[in-house]
mmCIF file of C-alpha atoms in Angstrom:
data_model
loop_
_atom_site.group_PDB
_atom_site.id
_atom_site.type_symbol
_atom_site.label_atom_id
_atom_site.label_comp_id
_atom_site.label_asym_id
_atom_site.label_seq_id
_atom_site.Cartn_x
_atom_site.Cartn_y
_atom_site.Cartn_z
ATOM 1 C CA MET J 1 0.000 0.000 0.000
ATOM 2 C CA VAL J 2 2.786 2.471 0.859
ATOM 3 C CA ASN J 3 4.645 1.686 -2.367
ATOM 4 C CA GLU J 4 1.463 2.317 -4.365
ATOM 5 C CA LYS J 5 1.023 5.758 -2.735
ATOM 6 C CA LEU J 6 4.629 6.704 -3.522
ATOM 7 C CA LYS J 7 4.252 5.444 -7.076
ATOM 8 C CA ASN J 8 1.118 7.559 -7.457
ATOM 9 C CA LEU J 9 2.966 10.593 -6.039
ATOM 10 C CA SER J 10 5.706 10.225 -8.625
ATOM 11 C CA GLN J 11 3.128 9.833 -11.395
ATOM 12 C CA LYS J 12 0.931 12.708 -10.159
ATOM 13 C CA PHE J 13 3.770 15.224 -10.397
ATOM 14 C CA ASN J 14 5.492 13.518 -13.352
ATOM 15 C CA ILE J 15 8.880 13.381 -11.651
ATOM 16 C CA PRO J 16 10.969 10.579 -10.094
ATOM 17 C CA LEU J 17 10.764 10.629 -6.293
ATOM 18 C CA ASN J 18 14.227 11.089 -4.687
ATOM 19 C CA ASP J 19 13.583 11.548 -0.979
ATOM 20 C CA ILE J 20 10.772 11.599 1.561
ATOM 21 C CA PHE J 21 10.752 12.849 5.153
ATOM 22 C CA PHE J 22 7.872 12.837 7.632
ATOM 23 C CA ILE J 23 7.952 15.333 10.510
ATOM 24 C CA ASP J 24 5.270 13.432 12.383
ATOM 25 C CA LYS J 25 2.636 10.836 11.510
ATOM 26 C CA TYR J 26 0.663 13.403 9.490
ATOM 27 C CA LYS J 27 2.997 15.923 7.834
ATOM 28 C CA GLY J 28 5.642 14.886 5.356
ATOM 29 C CA PHE J 29 7.692 16.238 2.484
ATOM 30 C CA GLY J 30 8.927 14.538 -0.642
ATOM 31 C CA HIS J 31 10.956 15.747 -3.580
ATOM 32 C CA GLY J 32 12.078 14.657 -6.974
ATOM 33 C CA ALA J 33 14.331 15.961 -9.732
ATOM 34 C CA PHE J 34 15.039 15.583 -13.418
ATOM 35 C CA GLY J 35 18.345 16.217 -15.092
ATOM 36 C CA SER J 36 21.887 16.520 -13.875
ATOM 37 C CA ARG J 37 23.781 19.123 -11.947
ATOM 38 C CA VAL J 38 24.356 21.004 -15.190
ATOM 39 C CA GLY J 39 20.627 21.479 -15.655
ATOM 40 C CA CYS J 40 18.264 20.266 -12.955
ATOM 41 C CA TRP J 41 14.564 20.726 -12.383
ATOM 42 C CA SER J 42 13.173 19.887 -8.922
ATOM 43 C CA ARG J 43 9.774 19.749 -7.266
ATOM 44 C CA MET J 44 8.888 19.437 -3.603
ATOM 45 C CA PHE J 45 5.602 18.059 -2.288
ATOM 46 C CA VAL J 46 3.857 18.177 1.092
ATOM 47 C CA SER J 47 1.251 15.958 2.736
ATOM 48 C CA THR J 48 -0.693 16.841 5.867
ATOM 49 C CA ASN J 49 -2.713 13.619 6.067
ATOM 50 C CA SER J 50 -0.168 10.794 6.433
ATOM 51 C CA GLY J 51 0.637 10.685 2.724
ATOM 52 C CA ASN J 52 -2.908 10.051 1.540
ATOM 53 C CA THR J 53 -2.791 13.183 -0.638
ATOM 54 C CA TRP J 54 0.074 15.419 -1.758
ATOM 55 C CA GLU J 55 0.319 18.999 -3.005
ATOM 56 C CA LEU J 56 3.157 21.019 -4.491
ATOM 57 C CA ALA J 57 5.213 22.803 -1.830
ATOM 58 C CA THR J 58 7.580 25.767 -1.953
ATOM 59 C CA ASN J 59 10.939 24.715 -3.383
ATOM 60 C CA PRO J 60 13.918 25.727 -1.231
ATOM 61 C CA SER J 61 15.987 26.632 -4.310
ATOM 62 C CA SER J 62 15.918 26.628 -8.074
ATOM 63 C CA GLY J 63 18.554 23.884 -8.166
ATOM 64 C CA CYS J 64 18.558 20.168 -7.461
ATOM 65 C CA ILE J 65 17.199 19.288 -4.037
ATOM 66 C CA GLY J 66 19.472 16.621 -2.604
ATOM 67 C CA LYS J 67 18.219 15.826 0.884
ATOM 68 C CA LEU J 68 15.604 17.007 3.399
ATOM 69 C CA ASN J 69 15.612 16.829 7.194
ATOM 70 C CA PHE J 70 13.435 18.471 9.837
ATOM 71 C CA ILE J 71 14.158 19.053 13.531
ATOM 72 C CA ASP J 72 10.484 19.607 14.327
ATOM 73 C CA ASP J 73 7.282 20.666 12.578
ATOM 74 C CA LEU J 74 8.666 24.151 11.812
ATOM 75 C CA ILE J 75 12.447 23.915 11.399
ATOM 76 C CA GLY J 76 13.898 22.003 8.474
ATOM 77 C CA PHE J 77 16.859 21.920 6.111
ATOM 78 C CA SER J 78 17.401 21.150 2.452
ATOM 79 C CA LEU J 79 20.679 20.333 0.741
ATOM 80 C CA SER J 80 20.637 21.749 -2.782
ATOM 81 C CA TYR J 81 22.946 22.083 -5.735
ATOM 82 C CA LEU J 82 22.889 24.946 -8.229
ATOM 83 C CA TYR J 83 25.120 24.559 -11.265
ATOM 84 C CA TYR J 84 26.599 28.064 -11.161
ATOM 85 C CA ASP J 85 26.576 28.500 -7.379
ATOM 86 C CA GLY J 86 27.405 24.962 -6.253
ATOM 87 C CA PHE J 87 26.291 23.261 -3.052
ATOM 88 C CA GLN J 88 23.961 25.174 -0.714
ATOM 89 C CA ILE J 89 22.042 24.600 2.517
ATOM 90 C CA TYR J 90 18.569 26.103 2.952
ATOM 91 C CA LYS J 91 16.592 26.442 6.196
ATOM 92 C CA THR J 92 12.897 26.891 6.942
ATOM 93 C CA ILE J 93 11.489 28.086 10.260
ATOM 94 C CA ASP J 94 7.834 27.965 9.229
ATOM 95 C CA GLY J 95 7.280 24.346 8.222
ATOM 96 C CA GLY J 96 8.453 24.765 4.631
ATOM 97 C CA ALA J 97 6.367 27.784 3.594
ATOM 98 C CA ALA J 98 9.553 29.842 3.041
ATOM 99 C CA TRP J 99 13.242 28.915 2.856
ATOM 100 C CA TYR J 100 16.415 30.974 3.246
ATOM 101 C CA ASN J 101 20.040 30.226 2.469
ATOM 102 C CA VAL J 102 22.323 29.464 5.445
ATOM 103 C CA PHE J 103 25.337 28.112 3.539
ATOM 104 C CA LYS J 104 26.580 28.867 0.066
ATOM 105 C CA ASN J 105 29.626 27.062 -1.210
ATOM 106 C CA ASN J 106 32.313 29.687 -1.562
ATOM 107 C CA ASP J 107 35.985 30.225 -0.947
ATOM 108 C CA SER J 108 35.578 31.195 2.721
ATOM 109 C CA LEU J 109 36.473 27.615 3.735
ATOM 110 C CA GLY J 110 39.221 27.353 1.133
ATOM 111 C CA ILE J 111 37.674 24.275 -0.492
ATOM 112 C CA TYR J 112 34.758 23.277 -2.680
ATOM 113 C CA LEU J 113 32.118 21.198 -0.850
ATOM 114 C CA GLU J 114 29.241 18.988 -1.939
ATOM 115 C CA GLY J 115 26.834 17.561 0.654
ATOM 116 C CA SER J 116 25.069 14.191 0.487
ATOM 117 C CA ASP J 117 23.163 13.917 3.774
ATOM 118 C CA ILE J 118 22.254 15.901 6.895
ATOM 119 C CA ASP J 119 21.274 14.850 10.422
ATOM 120 C CA PHE J 120 20.728 16.624 13.740
ATOM 121 C CA LEU J 121 22.083 15.549 17.105
ATOM 122 C CA ASP J 122 19.793 18.102 18.792
ATOM 123 C CA ASP J 123 18.210 21.497 18.023
ATOM 124 C CA ASN J 124 21.628 23.151 17.653
ATOM 125 C CA ILE J 125 24.165 20.539 16.558
ATOM 126 C CA ALA J 126 24.024 19.079 13.054
ATOM 127 C CA TYR J 127 26.335 17.486 10.517
ATOM 128 C CA VAL J 128 26.406 17.422 6.721
ATOM 129 C CA VAL J 129 28.468 14.695 5.083
ATOM 130 C CA GLY J 130 29.768 14.658 1.530
ATOM 131 C CA LYS J 131 33.011 15.433 -0.246
ATOM 132 C CA PHE J 132 35.506 18.251 -0.678
ATOM 133 C CA GLU J 133 37.761 19.298 -3.504
ATOM 134 C CA THR J 134 40.728 21.638 -3.800
ATOM 135 C CA ASP J 135 43.214 22.196 -6.615
ATOM 136 C CA THR J 136 45.390 19.393 -5.247
ATOM 137 C CA SER J 137 43.124 16.913 -3.462
ATOM 138 C CA ARG J 138 39.601 15.667 -2.877
ATOM 139 C CA GLY J 139 37.831 13.201 -0.625
ATOM 140 C CA PRO J 140 35.261 12.769 2.169
ATOM 141 C CA ALA J 141 34.350 15.755 4.369
ATOM 142 C CA ILE J 142 31.989 16.771 7.190
ATOM 143 C CA LEU J 143 30.441 20.188 7.859
ATOM 144 C CA GLY J 144 29.077 21.013 11.294
ATOM 145 C CA THR J 145 26.940 23.609 13.032
ATOM 146 C CA THR J 146 26.453 24.358 16.725
ATOM 147 C CA ASP J 147 23.910 27.170 16.366
ATOM 148 C CA GLY J 148 20.911 25.504 14.753
ATOM 149 C CA GLY J 149 22.280 25.710 11.218
ATOM 150 C CA GLU J 150 22.834 29.446 10.967
ATOM 151 C CA ASN J 151 26.617 29.003 10.540
ATOM 152 C CA TRP J 152 28.527 26.030 9.152
ATOM 153 C CA ASP J 153 32.195 25.077 9.479
ATOM 154 C CA LEU J 154 34.365 22.365 8.003
ATOM 155 C CA ILE J 155 34.961 20.063 10.982
ATOM 156 C CA TRP J 156 36.725 17.177 9.213
ATOM 157 C CA LYS J 157 38.162 16.306 5.843
ATOM 158 C CA SER J 158 40.054 13.257 4.762
ATOM 159 C CA PRO J 159 43.791 13.656 5.246
ATOM 160 C CA VAL J 160 44.492 12.347 1.739
ATOM 161 C CA THR J 161 46.728 14.445 -0.460
ATOM 162 C CA TYR J 162 45.765 12.850 -3.754
ATOM 163 C CA PHE J 163 42.638 12.840 -5.890
ATOM 164 C CA THR J 164 40.027 10.264 -4.870
ATOM 165 C CA ASP J 165 36.338 10.043 -5.628
ATOM 166 C CA ASN J 166 35.490 8.799 -2.137
ATOM 167 C CA THR J 167 32.596 10.562 -0.454
ATOM 168 C CA LEU J 168 30.485 10.176 2.663
ATOM 169 C CA ASN J 169 26.930 9.359 1.595
ATOM 170 C CA ALA J 170 24.921 9.092 4.821
ATOM 171 C CA ILE J 171 24.982 10.160 8.462
ATOM 172 C CA HIS J 172 22.892 9.123 11.456
ATOM 173 C CA THR J 173 23.015 10.681 14.910
ATOM 174 C CA ILE J 174 21.606 9.471 18.203
ATOM 175 C CA GLU J 175 22.132 10.821 21.719
ATOM 176 C CA THR J 176 25.809 11.917 21.739
ATOM 177 C CA LYS J 177 27.107 9.911 18.761
ATOM 178 C CA ALA J 178 27.184 10.168 14.991
ATOM 179 C CA TRP J 179 27.972 7.545 12.323
ATOM 180 C CA ALA J 180 28.862 8.375 8.734
ATOM 181 C CA VAL J 181 29.425 6.074 5.758
#
């Protein structure tokens, strides 16, 4: 039954479903995307009745939506990728009605970053896993925040000094621990 509802969601909006996240047993978000990072078209959907029906929701960005995660029914985050601007993190404080940018990939960290997943240890501490790239190296990396996602810092990158396509794809936090793969 659940698979049939998700199949219908993908068909209703004519887009492959990439991710789904429920805040509680009633309200959930899903998103899908067509294309590649060079030219991507995304849609986000919202359900307020346990996934029985879905409506279009406000997209966090005009780029590819990569991952969604919510702390509670109001505060959530989206990892996005815009071809010309690169990786970005968007935040909502009103349950997804509006989104604002809290991280834009730039040279302030001295490296290029691309995030794959996000998870929260609590209301303030969160991690984004993915990969980094500089002129001389690339590999797995982790961004972190301690202020509810308003500011992000590079907290770990692989010590490799050669080019590798390794990346961290997922993170899960519980109590005082985090696991990334």
